Structure formats: C-alpha cells, structure tokens
Amino acid sequence: MMGTGTGTCVSPSASGARCSMRRSGDSGGGSGAETMNGRGARDVIAGALVAALRAADPGAAVRRSWPAEDLGGREVTLLATGKASAAMTRAAIAMGARIARGVVTCVPGHAELLRADLERAGLGSVIRVYEADHPFATERNIESAQAVAEFARLAGEGEVVLGLVSGGASAHLASPAGDLTLADVRAIAGALLRSGATIREINTVRRRLETLKGGGLAALCDPARVVVLVVSDVLGDDLSAIGSGPFARDATTFGDALGVLERHRLEGVSEGVTRFLRAGNGRTGDSPARVAPEVRHVVIANNAMAVEAAAAALEVRGWRVAERRVGVEGEAKEVANHLCARVRTLGRGDALVWGGEPTVTVGDADGVGGRNQEVAFVASMALDGENGVAVASLGTDGIDGPTDAAGGVVDGATASKMRARGIDLHGALERHDSYTALTAAGALLITGPTGTNVNDVIVGLRF
C-alpha cells in the first residue's frame, strides 16, 4: 500500500510493485473536478501513481514479454541483477524457464524470501542468491559480482544465457578494474551523485572503471547466445546506460569519462580514478567491442509505460490529460517551477503527467530529502495560497534519496501547514531539507521499496 504522511503505509510485496494508495477515512470511488477539494485531488493523484507502479511491475513485465522463441525450450544460465531481480526471477520460473544454473543479486531483505521460493520450486541448489547494496557498492557487491562472472563463464557453445537486468545493476556488479579499489569506486560514485550529474554521466564513468560494465559481462558469456530482459531506469532506454550496460556495447571512451569529471570539477576526488582514466585516454582499444556476437535486448518496462498508465487511470476517472511528457530532466527546483507554471495554464478538470528524472545538486548542504521530495517541496512554495491545484512527484522504486519516502504530494495549502509547524521554507530549501518540511505537512508519499525502478512520475491537476 502507498500512503501519505497522515495515512496508512504498508510496504508493497517484494514480488513486485502491487501497490494501492488510500488515506485514512477514504471511502474510495471517483470524484469530478466540479466537487473536488484538496484531499480528493490527492486521492485522484494517488490512483494515477498506483497505476504507474503496476505498469512497472517487473514480474508482470517478464510474463507479458517472455522470449519463448529465443529460448527455444533449451536449458539456460540465469544471470539476474538489479533492484527488480527477485521479482523477475520468480516470473521467469513461473514461465517455465529451464534453468540449468543461475545467480541472482538482489537488494537486502529480498534474498531470504527468494531463497525460500527457490527451495519450494526445487531450484535451491541450482540458483545462488546474493544480497548487494545500492546506491553504493560494498564488499558483498564485489562477492556477488564475482559470482555472476563465474556463472557467465560456464555458458558454452550452443547454450543460452538469460539476463534479467534492472536499475541498481551498476552497483550490484561492482568490479573495479586494474589497480582500482572499492574505495576508489565508492568515492567517485558518491561525488557524482552529490554533484547533480545525470545517470548517463555517472554510468559513463562507471563503465570505464569496472570490468563487468560496458559489455564486459556479455564478453564472459561468449560463445553462448544471450537474451536480456530489461526494466529500464534510464530515460530513452540507452542500453549502455541501464545498469552501466553489462551486456551492451559501449560507445564511450576514457576521454568521455574524464570529461564528466572535469565538467563537475571532480578530478581531485580520487587520485587513483583520475590517474586510471588519464592512462587509458586515447590508447588503442579505448572502448573495445567486447560484446558477444549474439546478444538480444528486450526492454520490458520503462518510464513511458508508467506515464501512459498514469494518464489512462486519470482518463478513466473523467480527467482530460492535456499533456503527457517523458524525458523531463534538470534541477528539481527548475522542474518544479516549470511544472507549476504549466499547471496554472490548465483548465478545470485537466491534468498533466510527466516522466523523467530531475537532479539535485546537494553540494555541502546537510538536509534530508530526495529529488522527488524536492520537486514537491518547491511546488508547495510556488503554489502557496492558490486554490484548485495539486501536484505530486514519485520515485517508482519507492526510495527517494536516503529516506523512507518515495516522494511528495502537495497543493496550495501545504506551505501554510509547514509554516504552522515551524518550518522556515527558504532555509529548508537552501539545506535541501525537503523531507523534514513535507513531513511537517503530512505530505510525504510512502510506498516502501517497490521492487522496480522506471524513474519518476509527476502528476499535476487543476480542479
């Protein structure tokens, strides 16, 4: 179940993003814009966001996209990694995959349940399950990555490798190259996240620093045939960026990675990383075509699907969706202000649904929050005192920044509630302390980890 700060919050099932959202005392049912109030608008938004999460359910996505012809009834080596790996693995088993061997890296808390399910299916000794951390790799990520590499090497001529890849795979497959250490990789990853770098920029650097990224895992599968089902957490579905492209060709170079560090002034974060990139810059084989010759990727869930599902849910309830957009990026503050300006132009009974992934340049700020919470918080300030408007921003993985919230939902009365509880709005924004501010107003969205990730969904209503 999904809830707001004043509602009931229950984590969704680990087997997928089967969520609902209901505030305390809500009797359900639809509401027209003519009789809408702030609470009713928030409930309408909640229904749209639930629909988005269901569209991103990784288990359902595997089932509807099952590559029966590619597998041809043959035994497969299963390599599953990322936040959705447990749900995707369960679905693959349910679809009758003949798994000869396999390894799954999954988020903490999912491993025990998955192992129990595998035992019941008679696959406990066939598929190894490892816990791996996100967003920053730990020693157990190194261990899980080594296991994945070991199993990839076992695939032989005429065999099929079934890859199940989702957001989080980049951290799960931690495999520092050369003389780089885990500390080097963690330091640069943390600095990039704090800098406001995009996921494409972050993974451009990661692919050069680690051996299983940028097609490195596919190379280990050679000469087997590889089929990869992908839950995309990258706008535009760039296969080399999703999970840093373990099975995808990499068109970027050491020079590109250096360029990312230079743009964000991060060359001094790790001497080891900068030295490694400079040593590789311009050399022959800078970005080797190391992918096995037969690799087929199928994107089975993405942000566009989630946006379309949210829009359809609104239309079923009688709202006119005036705008659907995907690819929304930029600083969360700018996205929020543009969002509010656009919502003000809507007619009564109109809605908009955006998909994307804003960023927050944190710098040295010490507040608590995430990009979706910051979008909602800034929107609450922009809409302060206005009637008939409501907006929400949700991270589909259910984890927005280092918090227990997935995002926030606000209207024209939210900012006054914050002030009434002693929140200095501009001070909180300067500290990027959106979590504290939204908590004070009961405006958080909480789902718990959803087991999927297809970026963010933003909804705005005029009522």
Short mmCIF file of C-alpha atoms in Angstrom, two decimals:
data_model
loop_
_atom_site.label_atom_id
_atom_site.label_comp_id
_atom_site.label_asym_id
_atom_site.label_seq_id
_atom_site.Cartn_x
_atom_site.Cartn_y
_atom_site.Cartn_z
CA MET A 1 0.00 0.00 0.00
CA MET A 2 1.10 3.53 -0.67
CA GLY A 3 0.30 6.24 1.80
CA THR A 4 0.87 9.87 2.61
CA GLY A 5 2.25 11.22 5.83
CA THR A 6 -1.16 11.05 7.55
CA GLY A 7 -2.31 7.77 6.02
CA THR A 8 -1.52 4.11 6.48
CA CYS A 9 1.74 2.93 4.96
CA VAL A 10 2.43 -0.71 4.18
CA SER A 11 5.36 -1.88 2.08
CA PRO A 12 4.38 -3.49 -1.22
CA SER A 13 5.07 -7.16 -1.81
CA ALA A 14 8.66 -7.98 -2.60
CA SER A 15 7.43 -9.91 -5.63
CA GLY A 16 6.52 -6.73 -7.47
CA ALA A 17 5.03 -3.28 -7.35
CA ARG A 18 1.50 -4.29 -6.42
CA CYS A 19 0.53 -1.19 -4.51
CA SER A 20 -2.51 0.76 -3.54
CA MET A 21 -2.81 4.20 -2.02
CA ARG A 22 -5.52 5.26 0.37
CA ARG A 23 -5.67 7.94 3.00
CA SER A 24 -7.26 7.35 6.38
CA GLY A 25 -11.05 7.55 6.10
CA ASP A 26 -11.08 7.43 2.29
CA SER A 27 -14.21 5.69 1.05
CA GLY A 28 -12.84 5.22 -2.48
CA GLY A 29 -14.61 5.96 -5.74
CA GLY A 30 -14.18 8.73 -8.26
CA SER A 31 -14.56 12.47 -7.87
CA GLY A 32 -15.28 15.03 -10.55
CA ALA A 33 -13.35 18.28 -10.69
CA GLU A 34 -16.58 20.17 -10.00
CA THR A 35 -16.82 18.80 -6.45
CA MET A 36 -13.11 18.32 -5.84
CA ASN A 37 -11.19 19.55 -2.82
CA GLY A 38 -7.53 19.20 -1.90
CA ARG A 39 -7.97 15.82 -0.28
CA GLY A 40 -9.97 14.48 -3.22
CA ALA A 41 -7.34 15.71 -5.65
CA ARG A 42 -4.62 13.96 -3.69
CA ASP A 43 -6.61 10.73 -3.83
CA VAL A 44 -7.04 11.05 -7.60
CA ILE A 45 -3.29 11.57 -7.95
CA ALA A 46 -2.68 8.55 -5.74
CA GLY A 47 -4.77 6.37 -8.05
CA ALA A 48 -2.77 7.53 -11.05
CA LEU A 49 0.52 6.79 -9.32
CA VAL A 50 -0.64 3.32 -8.31
CA ALA A 51 -1.45 2.64 -11.97
CA ALA A 52 2.05 3.78 -12.91
CA LEU A 53 3.60 1.38 -10.41
CA ARG A 54 1.50 -1.51 -11.66
CA ALA A 55 2.65 -0.82 -15.21
CA ALA A 56 6.23 -1.06 -13.95
CA ASP A 57 5.68 -4.35 -12.09
CA PRO A 58 8.73 -6.37 -13.17
CA GLY A 59 7.10 -9.77 -12.76
CA ALA A 60 4.16 -8.84 -14.95
CA ALA A 61 6.55 -7.29 -17.46
CA VAL A 62 8.55 -10.53 -17.73
CA ARG A 63 5.37 -12.55 -18.21
CA ARG A 64 3.96 -10.37 -20.98
CA SER A 65 7.32 -10.17 -22.80
CA TRP A 66 8.52 -13.74 -22.33
CA PRO A 67 11.01 -14.61 -25.13
CA ALA A 68 9.81 -18.17 -25.74
CA GLU A 69 11.14 -18.29 -29.31
CA ASP A 70 14.58 -17.03 -28.29
CA LEU A 71 14.90 -19.63 -25.57
CA GLY A 72 13.51 -22.44 -27.72
CA GLY A 73 12.85 -24.68 -24.74
CA ARG A 74 16.58 -25.04 -24.09
CA GLU A 75 18.30 -25.01 -20.73
CA VAL A 76 19.55 -21.58 -19.73
CA THR A 77 22.09 -19.96 -17.48
CA LEU A 78 20.24 -17.30 -15.49
CA LEU A 79 22.05 -14.05 -14.59
CA ALA A 80 19.71 -11.65 -12.74
CA THR A 81 20.86 -8.37 -11.23
CA GLY A 82 19.36 -5.11 -10.00
CA LYS A 83 16.51 -3.93 -7.80
CA ALA A 84 13.89 -5.95 -9.69
CA SER A 85 15.91 -9.17 -9.92
CA ALA A 86 13.91 -11.16 -7.37
CA ALA A 87 10.54 -10.46 -9.00
CA MET A 88 11.95 -11.04 -12.48
CA THR A 89 13.47 -14.36 -11.40
CA ARG A 90 10.17 -15.56 -9.92
CA ALA A 91 8.39 -14.67 -13.14
CA ALA A 92 10.98 -16.48 -15.27
CA ILE A 93 10.48 -19.61 -13.19
CA ALA A 94 6.70 -19.27 -13.45
CA MET A 95 7.04 -19.06 -17.24
CA GLY A 96 8.76 -22.43 -17.25
CA ALA A 97 12.36 -21.41 -17.85
CA ARG A 98 14.59 -24.50 -17.83
CA ILE A 99 17.32 -23.14 -15.58
CA ALA A 100 20.47 -25.26 -15.53
CA ARG A 101 22.37 -22.86 -13.32
CA GLY A 102 21.99 -19.30 -12.18
CA VAL A 103 22.86 -16.46 -9.86
CA VAL A 104 20.74 -13.56 -8.60
CA THR A 105 21.96 -10.36 -6.95
CA CYS A 106 19.14 -8.66 -5.09
CA VAL A 107 18.50 -5.86 -2.64
CA PRO A 108 18.89 -6.58 1.09
CA GLY A 109 15.75 -8.10 2.54
CA HIS A 110 14.71 -9.88 -0.66
CA ALA A 111 17.27 -12.68 -0.59
CA GLU A 112 15.76 -14.79 2.20
CA LEU A 113 12.29 -14.79 0.65
CA LEU A 114 13.68 -15.62 -2.78
CA ARG A 115 15.78 -18.48 -1.42
CA ALA A 116 12.68 -19.93 0.23
CA ASP A 117 10.75 -19.70 -3.03
CA LEU A 118 13.59 -21.36 -4.92
CA GLU A 119 13.69 -24.22 -2.41
CA ARG A 120 9.96 -24.79 -2.90
CA ALA A 121 10.49 -24.81 -6.66
CA GLY A 122 13.30 -27.37 -6.36
CA LEU A 123 15.89 -24.83 -7.51
CA GLY A 124 17.60 -24.07 -4.22
CA SER A 125 20.80 -25.84 -5.28
CA VAL A 126 20.61 -24.55 -8.85
CA ILE A 127 20.35 -20.79 -8.33
CA ARG A 128 22.60 -18.88 -5.94
CA VAL A 129 21.22 -15.72 -4.34
CA TYR A 130 23.39 -12.85 -3.11
CA GLU A 131 22.47 -9.65 -1.35
CA ALA A 132 24.00 -6.49 -2.81
CA ASP A 133 23.80 -2.89 -1.69
CA HIS A 134 22.68 0.25 -3.52
CA PRO A 135 23.48 3.00 -4.42
CA PHE A 136 26.99 2.50 -3.07
CA ALA A 137 28.78 -0.80 -3.55
CA THR A 138 30.13 -2.72 -0.56
CA GLU A 139 32.33 -5.79 -0.19
CA ARG A 140 29.33 -8.05 -0.63
CA ASN A 141 28.69 -6.40 -4.00
CA ILE A 142 32.20 -7.45 -5.02
CA GLU A 143 31.36 -11.01 -3.95
CA SER A 144 28.06 -11.03 -5.84
CA ALA A 145 29.71 -9.64 -8.98
CA GLN A 146 32.38 -12.34 -8.84
CA ALA A 147 29.66 -15.00 -8.65
CA VAL A 148 27.88 -13.54 -11.67
CA ALA A 149 31.15 -13.54 -13.63
CA GLU A 150 31.86 -17.14 -12.59
CA PHE A 151 28.48 -18.35 -13.84
CA ALA A 152 28.78 -16.37 -17.09
CA ARG A 153 32.00 -18.20 -17.91
CA LEU A 154 30.22 -21.57 -17.55
CA ALA A 155 27.96 -20.94 -20.55
CA GLY A 156 29.20 -22.80 -23.61
CA GLU A 157 28.70 -23.16 -27.34
CA GLY A 158 25.04 -23.59 -28.28
CA GLU A 159 23.81 -22.59 -24.82
CA VAL A 160 21.58 -19.65 -23.89
CA VAL A 161 22.18 -17.07 -21.17
CA LEU A 162 19.05 -15.33 -19.88
CA GLY A 163 19.96 -11.95 -18.43
CA LEU A 164 17.47 -10.10 -16.22
CA VAL A 165 18.66 -6.51 -15.74
CA SER A 166 17.12 -3.61 -13.84
CA GLY A 167 18.15 -0.37 -12.18
CA GLY A 168 20.69 -0.95 -9.44
CA ALA A 169 22.66 -3.44 -11.51
CA SER A 170 25.51 -0.97 -11.82
CA ALA A 171 26.13 -1.02 -8.07
CA HIS A 172 25.39 -4.74 -7.77
CA LEU A 173 28.05 -5.65 -10.34
CA ALA A 174 30.93 -3.87 -8.61
CA SER A 175 34.14 -4.98 -10.31
CA PRO A 176 36.97 -2.42 -10.06
CA ALA A 177 39.39 -2.57 -12.99
CA GLY A 178 43.17 -2.64 -12.83
CA ASP A 179 44.56 -1.47 -9.50
CA LEU A 180 41.42 0.48 -8.57
CA THR A 181 39.84 -0.32 -5.22
CA LEU A 182 36.27 -0.42 -3.96
CA ALA A 183 37.05 2.78 -2.05
CA ASP A 184 38.01 4.49 -5.33
CA VAL A 185 34.77 3.42 -7.00
CA ARG A 186 32.64 4.43 -3.99
CA ALA A 187 34.31 7.82 -3.67
CA ILE A 188 33.71 8.81 -7.28
CA ALA A 189 30.16 7.42 -7.31
CA GLY A 190 29.26 9.43 -4.21
CA ALA A 191 30.81 12.60 -5.59
CA LEU A 192 28.95 12.22 -8.88
CA LEU A 193 25.62 11.72 -7.12
CA ARG A 194 26.14 14.80 -4.96
CA SER A 195 27.25 16.88 -7.95
CA GLY A 196 23.95 16.61 -9.78
CA ALA A 197 25.42 14.52 -12.60
CA THR A 198 22.90 12.64 -14.73
CA ILE A 199 22.64 8.86 -14.67
CA ARG A 200 24.18 8.80 -18.16
CA GLU A 201 27.19 10.77 -16.94
CA ILE A 202 27.56 8.62 -13.83
CA ASN A 203 27.48 5.42 -15.84
CA THR A 204 29.86 6.80 -18.47
CA VAL A 205 32.43 6.96 -15.68
CA ARG A 206 31.47 3.63 -14.13
CA ARG A 207 31.83 1.76 -17.43
CA ARG A 208 35.46 2.80 -17.69
CA LEU A 209 36.29 1.90 -14.09
CA GLU A 210 34.79 -1.58 -13.83
CA THR A 211 35.22 -4.79 -15.78
CA LEU A 212 31.65 -6.15 -15.97
CA LYS A 213 30.17 -2.93 -17.34
CA GLY A 214 30.05 -1.73 -20.94
CA GLY A 215 29.55 -5.24 -22.32
CA GLY A 216 32.10 -6.86 -20.03
CA LEU A 217 29.62 -9.41 -18.70
CA ALA A 218 28.44 -10.34 -22.20
CA ALA A 219 32.04 -10.97 -23.23
CA LEU A 220 32.34 -13.58 -20.49
CA CYS A 221 29.27 -15.38 -21.88
CA ASP A 222 30.87 -15.88 -25.30
CA PRO A 223 30.26 -18.17 -27.22
CA ALA A 224 26.77 -18.64 -25.75
CA ARG A 225 23.74 -16.80 -27.10
CA VAL A 226 22.45 -14.08 -24.76
CA VAL A 227 18.87 -12.85 -24.32
CA VAL A 228 18.41 -9.90 -21.93
CA LEU A 229 15.11 -8.68 -20.47
CA VAL A 230 15.47 -5.11 -19.22
CA VAL A 231 13.49 -2.96 -16.80
CA SER A 232 14.79 0.45 -17.82
CA ASP A 233 15.63 3.15 -15.29
CA VAL A 234 17.25 5.34 -17.94
CA LEU A 235 15.30 7.89 -19.97
CA GLY A 236 15.41 6.94 -23.63
CA ASP A 237 16.32 3.33 -22.76
CA ASP A 238 20.01 3.61 -23.67
CA LEU A 239 21.10 0.01 -23.16
CA SER A 240 24.68 1.01 -22.44
CA ALA A 241 23.48 3.21 -19.57
CA ILE A 242 20.98 0.86 -17.90
CA GLY A 243 22.98 -0.81 -15.15
CA SER A 244 26.05 0.56 -16.97
CA GLY A 245 25.32 -1.87 -19.82
CA PRO A 246 26.67 -5.23 -18.62
CA PHE A 247 25.51 -6.85 -21.87
CA ALA A 248 25.62 -3.79 -24.17
CA ARG A 249 28.25 -2.31 -26.44
CA ASP A 250 29.89 0.82 -25.06
CA ALA A 251 30.45 3.73 -27.42
CA THR A 252 32.02 5.99 -24.79
CA THR A 253 35.72 6.41 -24.06
CA PHE A 254 38.14 7.15 -21.26
CA GLY A 255 38.13 10.70 -22.59
CA ASP A 256 34.36 10.91 -22.19
CA ALA A 257 34.68 9.76 -18.58
CA LEU A 258 37.37 12.36 -17.91
CA GLY A 259 35.11 14.97 -19.45
CA VAL A 260 32.37 14.13 -16.94
CA LEU A 261 34.77 14.60 -14.03
CA GLU A 262 36.03 17.88 -15.47
CA ARG A 263 32.51 19.27 -16.03
CA HIS A 264 31.63 18.61 -12.42
CA ARG A 265 35.09 19.55 -11.09
CA LEU A 266 35.69 16.15 -9.55
CA GLU A 267 39.20 15.35 -10.83
CA GLY A 268 40.58 15.66 -7.31
CA VAL A 269 38.11 13.31 -5.59
CA SER A 270 40.16 10.17 -6.21
CA GLU A 271 43.73 10.33 -7.46
CA GLY A 272 43.51 6.65 -8.36
CA VAL A 273 40.46 7.14 -10.58
CA THR A 274 41.83 10.21 -12.35
CA ARG A 275 45.19 8.53 -12.92
CA PHE A 276 43.49 5.40 -14.29
CA LEU A 277 41.32 7.39 -16.72
CA ARG A 278 44.23 9.51 -17.93
CA ALA A 279 46.34 6.42 -18.51
CA GLY A 280 43.63 4.94 -20.72
CA ASN A 281 42.70 8.11 -22.58
CA GLY A 282 43.39 7.81 -26.29
CA ARG A 283 45.05 4.43 -26.18
CA THR A 284 44.30 1.74 -28.74
CA GLY A 285 41.29 -0.28 -27.69
CA ASP A 286 39.95 2.59 -25.57
CA SER A 287 36.43 1.14 -25.85
CA PRO A 288 36.83 -2.41 -27.15
CA ALA A 289 33.89 -4.09 -28.89
CA ARG A 290 33.92 -6.86 -26.33
CA VAL A 291 30.25 -7.90 -26.52
CA ALA A 292 29.48 -11.47 -27.56
CA PRO A 293 28.22 -11.65 -31.16
CA GLU A 294 24.68 -12.78 -30.31
CA VAL A 295 23.05 -10.54 -27.71
CA ARG A 296 19.38 -9.57 -27.90
CA HIS A 297 17.92 -6.98 -25.54
CA VAL A 298 14.19 -6.54 -24.89
CA VAL A 299 13.06 -3.52 -22.85
CA ILE A 300 10.01 -4.83 -20.98
CA ALA A 301 9.17 -1.85 -18.74
CA ASN A 302 10.16 1.81 -18.84
CA ASN A 303 9.16 5.31 -17.85
CA ALA A 304 6.97 5.90 -20.91
CA MET A 305 4.84 2.88 -19.99
CA ALA A 306 4.39 4.18 -16.44
CA VAL A 307 3.43 7.65 -17.69
CA GLU A 308 0.89 6.21 -20.11
CA ALA A 309 -0.64 4.04 -17.37
CA ALA A 310 -1.00 7.03 -15.03
CA ALA A 311 -2.60 9.08 -17.79
CA ALA A 312 -5.02 6.29 -18.65
CA ALA A 313 -6.05 5.97 -15.00
CA LEU A 314 -6.85 9.69 -14.88
CA GLU A 315 -8.88 9.49 -18.09
CA VAL A 316 -10.92 6.60 -16.72
CA ARG A 317 -11.89 8.87 -13.82
CA GLY A 318 -13.02 11.60 -16.20
CA TRP A 319 -9.94 13.84 -16.29
CA ARG A 320 -8.64 15.27 -19.54
CA VAL A 321 -4.91 14.67 -19.78
CA ALA A 322 -3.76 17.82 -21.54
CA GLU A 323 -0.09 16.86 -21.59
CA ARG A 324 1.98 13.69 -21.47
CA ARG A 325 5.74 14.19 -21.37
CA VAL A 326 8.73 11.91 -20.94
CA GLY A 327 12.38 12.81 -20.71
CA VAL A 328 11.96 15.51 -18.06
CA GLU A 329 15.37 16.35 -16.62
CA GLY A 330 17.15 19.26 -14.94
CA GLU A 331 17.46 20.63 -11.43
CA ALA A 332 14.47 19.64 -9.29
CA LYS A 333 13.81 23.27 -8.39
CA GLU A 334 13.59 24.30 -12.04
CA VAL A 335 11.41 21.30 -12.91
CA ALA A 336 9.03 22.17 -10.07
CA ASN A 337 8.69 25.80 -11.06
CA HIS A 338 8.08 24.88 -14.70
CA LEU A 339 5.56 22.27 -13.57
CA CYS A 340 3.60 24.79 -11.53
CA ALA A 341 3.61 27.33 -14.35
CA ARG A 342 2.22 24.67 -16.67
CA VAL A 343 -0.45 23.52 -14.20
CA ARG A 344 -1.72 27.10 -13.88
CA THR A 345 -2.49 27.12 -17.62
CA LEU A 346 -4.72 24.04 -17.38
CA GLY A 347 -8.48 24.25 -17.46
CA ARG A 348 -10.59 22.88 -14.65
CA GLY A 349 -10.70 19.11 -14.88
CA ASP A 350 -7.39 18.97 -16.77
CA ALA A 351 -4.30 17.02 -15.77
CA LEU A 352 -0.74 16.54 -16.89
CA VAL A 353 1.57 13.56 -16.45
CA TRP A 354 5.32 13.84 -16.81
CA GLY A 355 8.03 11.25 -16.60
CA GLY A 356 11.71 11.83 -16.06
CA GLU A 357 14.49 12.11 -13.55
CA PRO A 358 15.34 15.53 -12.11
CA THR A 359 18.58 16.04 -10.22
CA VAL A 360 19.56 17.86 -7.05
CA THR A 361 22.99 19.46 -6.71
CA VAL A 362 23.45 18.98 -2.97
CA GLY A 363 26.93 20.41 -2.51
CA ASP A 364 27.69 20.75 1.21
CA ALA A 365 24.04 21.01 2.27
CA ASP A 366 23.15 18.89 5.29
CA GLY A 367 19.39 18.46 4.83
CA VAL A 368 17.50 15.23 4.25
CA GLY A 369 15.45 14.55 1.14
CA GLY A 370 15.45 13.33 -2.43
CA ARG A 371 14.79 14.64 -5.91
CA ASN A 372 11.06 13.86 -5.88
CA GLN A 373 10.61 15.35 -2.43
CA GLU A 374 12.43 18.47 -3.60
CA VAL A 375 10.15 18.78 -6.64
CA ALA A 376 7.10 18.52 -4.36
CA PHE A 377 8.53 20.90 -1.75
CA VAL A 378 9.42 23.60 -4.28
CA ALA A 379 5.99 23.16 -5.88
CA SER A 380 4.34 23.73 -2.49
CA MET A 381 6.16 27.06 -2.24
CA ALA A 382 5.29 28.04 -5.81
CA LEU A 383 1.59 27.18 -5.31
CA ASP A 384 1.36 28.74 -1.84
CA GLY A 385 -2.17 30.04 -1.26
CA GLU A 386 -3.53 29.03 -4.67
CA ASN A 387 -6.81 27.15 -4.95
CA GLY A 388 -7.67 24.26 -7.23
CA VAL A 389 -4.18 22.92 -7.93
CA ALA A 390 -2.32 19.84 -6.73
CA VAL A 391 0.89 18.13 -7.83
CA ALA A 392 2.92 15.09 -6.85
CA SER A 393 6.28 13.58 -7.72
CA LEU A 394 7.07 9.90 -7.13
CA GLY A 395 10.21 7.80 -7.47
CA THR A 396 8.95 4.47 -8.80
CA ASP A 397 11.48 2.48 -6.79
CA GLY A 398 9.87 3.77 -3.59
CA ILE A 399 13.20 5.10 -2.31
CA ASP A 400 13.77 8.81 -2.82
CA GLY A 401 17.19 9.74 -1.55
CA PRO A 402 18.36 8.35 1.81
CA THR A 403 14.82 8.37 3.23
CA ASP A 404 11.82 6.10 3.72
CA ALA A 405 9.73 8.23 1.35
CA ALA A 406 9.05 7.83 -2.37
CA GLY A 407 8.21 11.49 -2.96
CA GLY A 408 5.57 14.05 -2.03
CA VAL A 409 2.09 15.33 -2.89
CA VAL A 410 1.18 18.99 -2.31
CA ASP A 411 -1.43 21.64 -3.00
CA GLY A 412 -1.95 25.33 -2.32
CA ALA A 413 -2.41 24.77 1.42
CA THR A 414 0.72 22.68 2.03
CA ALA A 415 3.17 25.55 2.57
CA SER A 416 0.96 27.16 5.22
CA LYS A 417 0.85 23.84 7.09
CA MET A 418 4.65 23.75 7.06
CA ARG A 419 4.91 27.29 8.42
CA ALA A 420 2.37 26.48 11.12
CA ARG A 421 4.69 23.72 12.30
CA GLY A 422 7.72 25.97 12.46
CA ILE A 423 9.35 25.24 9.11
CA ASP A 424 11.46 28.03 7.60
CA LEU A 425 10.65 27.28 3.95
CA HIS A 426 13.54 29.12 2.32
CA GLY A 427 16.01 27.86 4.91
CA ALA A 428 14.83 24.29 4.35
CA LEU A 429 15.21 24.68 0.59
CA GLU A 430 18.74 26.05 0.98
CA ARG A 431 19.61 22.99 3.09
CA HIS A 432 17.76 20.67 0.67
CA ASP A 433 15.75 19.55 3.69
CA SER A 434 12.57 18.62 1.83
CA TYR A 435 11.89 15.50 3.90
CA THR A 436 11.55 17.49 7.13
CA ALA A 437 9.31 20.10 5.50
CA LEU A 438 6.99 17.60 3.83
CA THR A 439 6.80 15.51 7.00
CA ALA A 440 5.59 18.57 8.91
CA ALA A 441 2.71 18.99 6.44
CA GLY A 442 1.84 15.29 6.19
CA ALA A 443 2.74 15.48 2.51
CA LEU A 444 5.13 12.57 2.03
CA LEU A 445 4.36 9.67 -0.29
CA ILE A 446 5.48 6.38 1.24
CA THR A 447 5.35 3.05 -0.57
CA GLY A 448 8.30 1.17 0.82
CA PRO A 449 10.64 -0.45 -1.73
CA THR A 450 8.52 -1.36 -4.76
CA GLY A 451 10.89 -3.87 -6.31
CA THR A 452 11.05 -1.94 -9.58
CA ASN A 453 12.51 1.30 -10.94
CA VAL A 454 11.45 3.17 -14.07
CA ASN A 455 12.50 6.67 -13.00
CA ASP A 456 9.99 9.22 -11.70
CA VAL A 457 6.35 10.08 -12.42
CA ILE A 458 4.95 13.58 -11.87
CA VAL A 459 1.22 14.37 -11.87
CA GLY A 460 -0.50 17.76 -11.81
CA LEU A 461 -4.23 18.55 -11.54
CA ARG A 462 -6.36 21.64 -11.97
CA PHE A 463 -9.74 21.33 -10.23
#
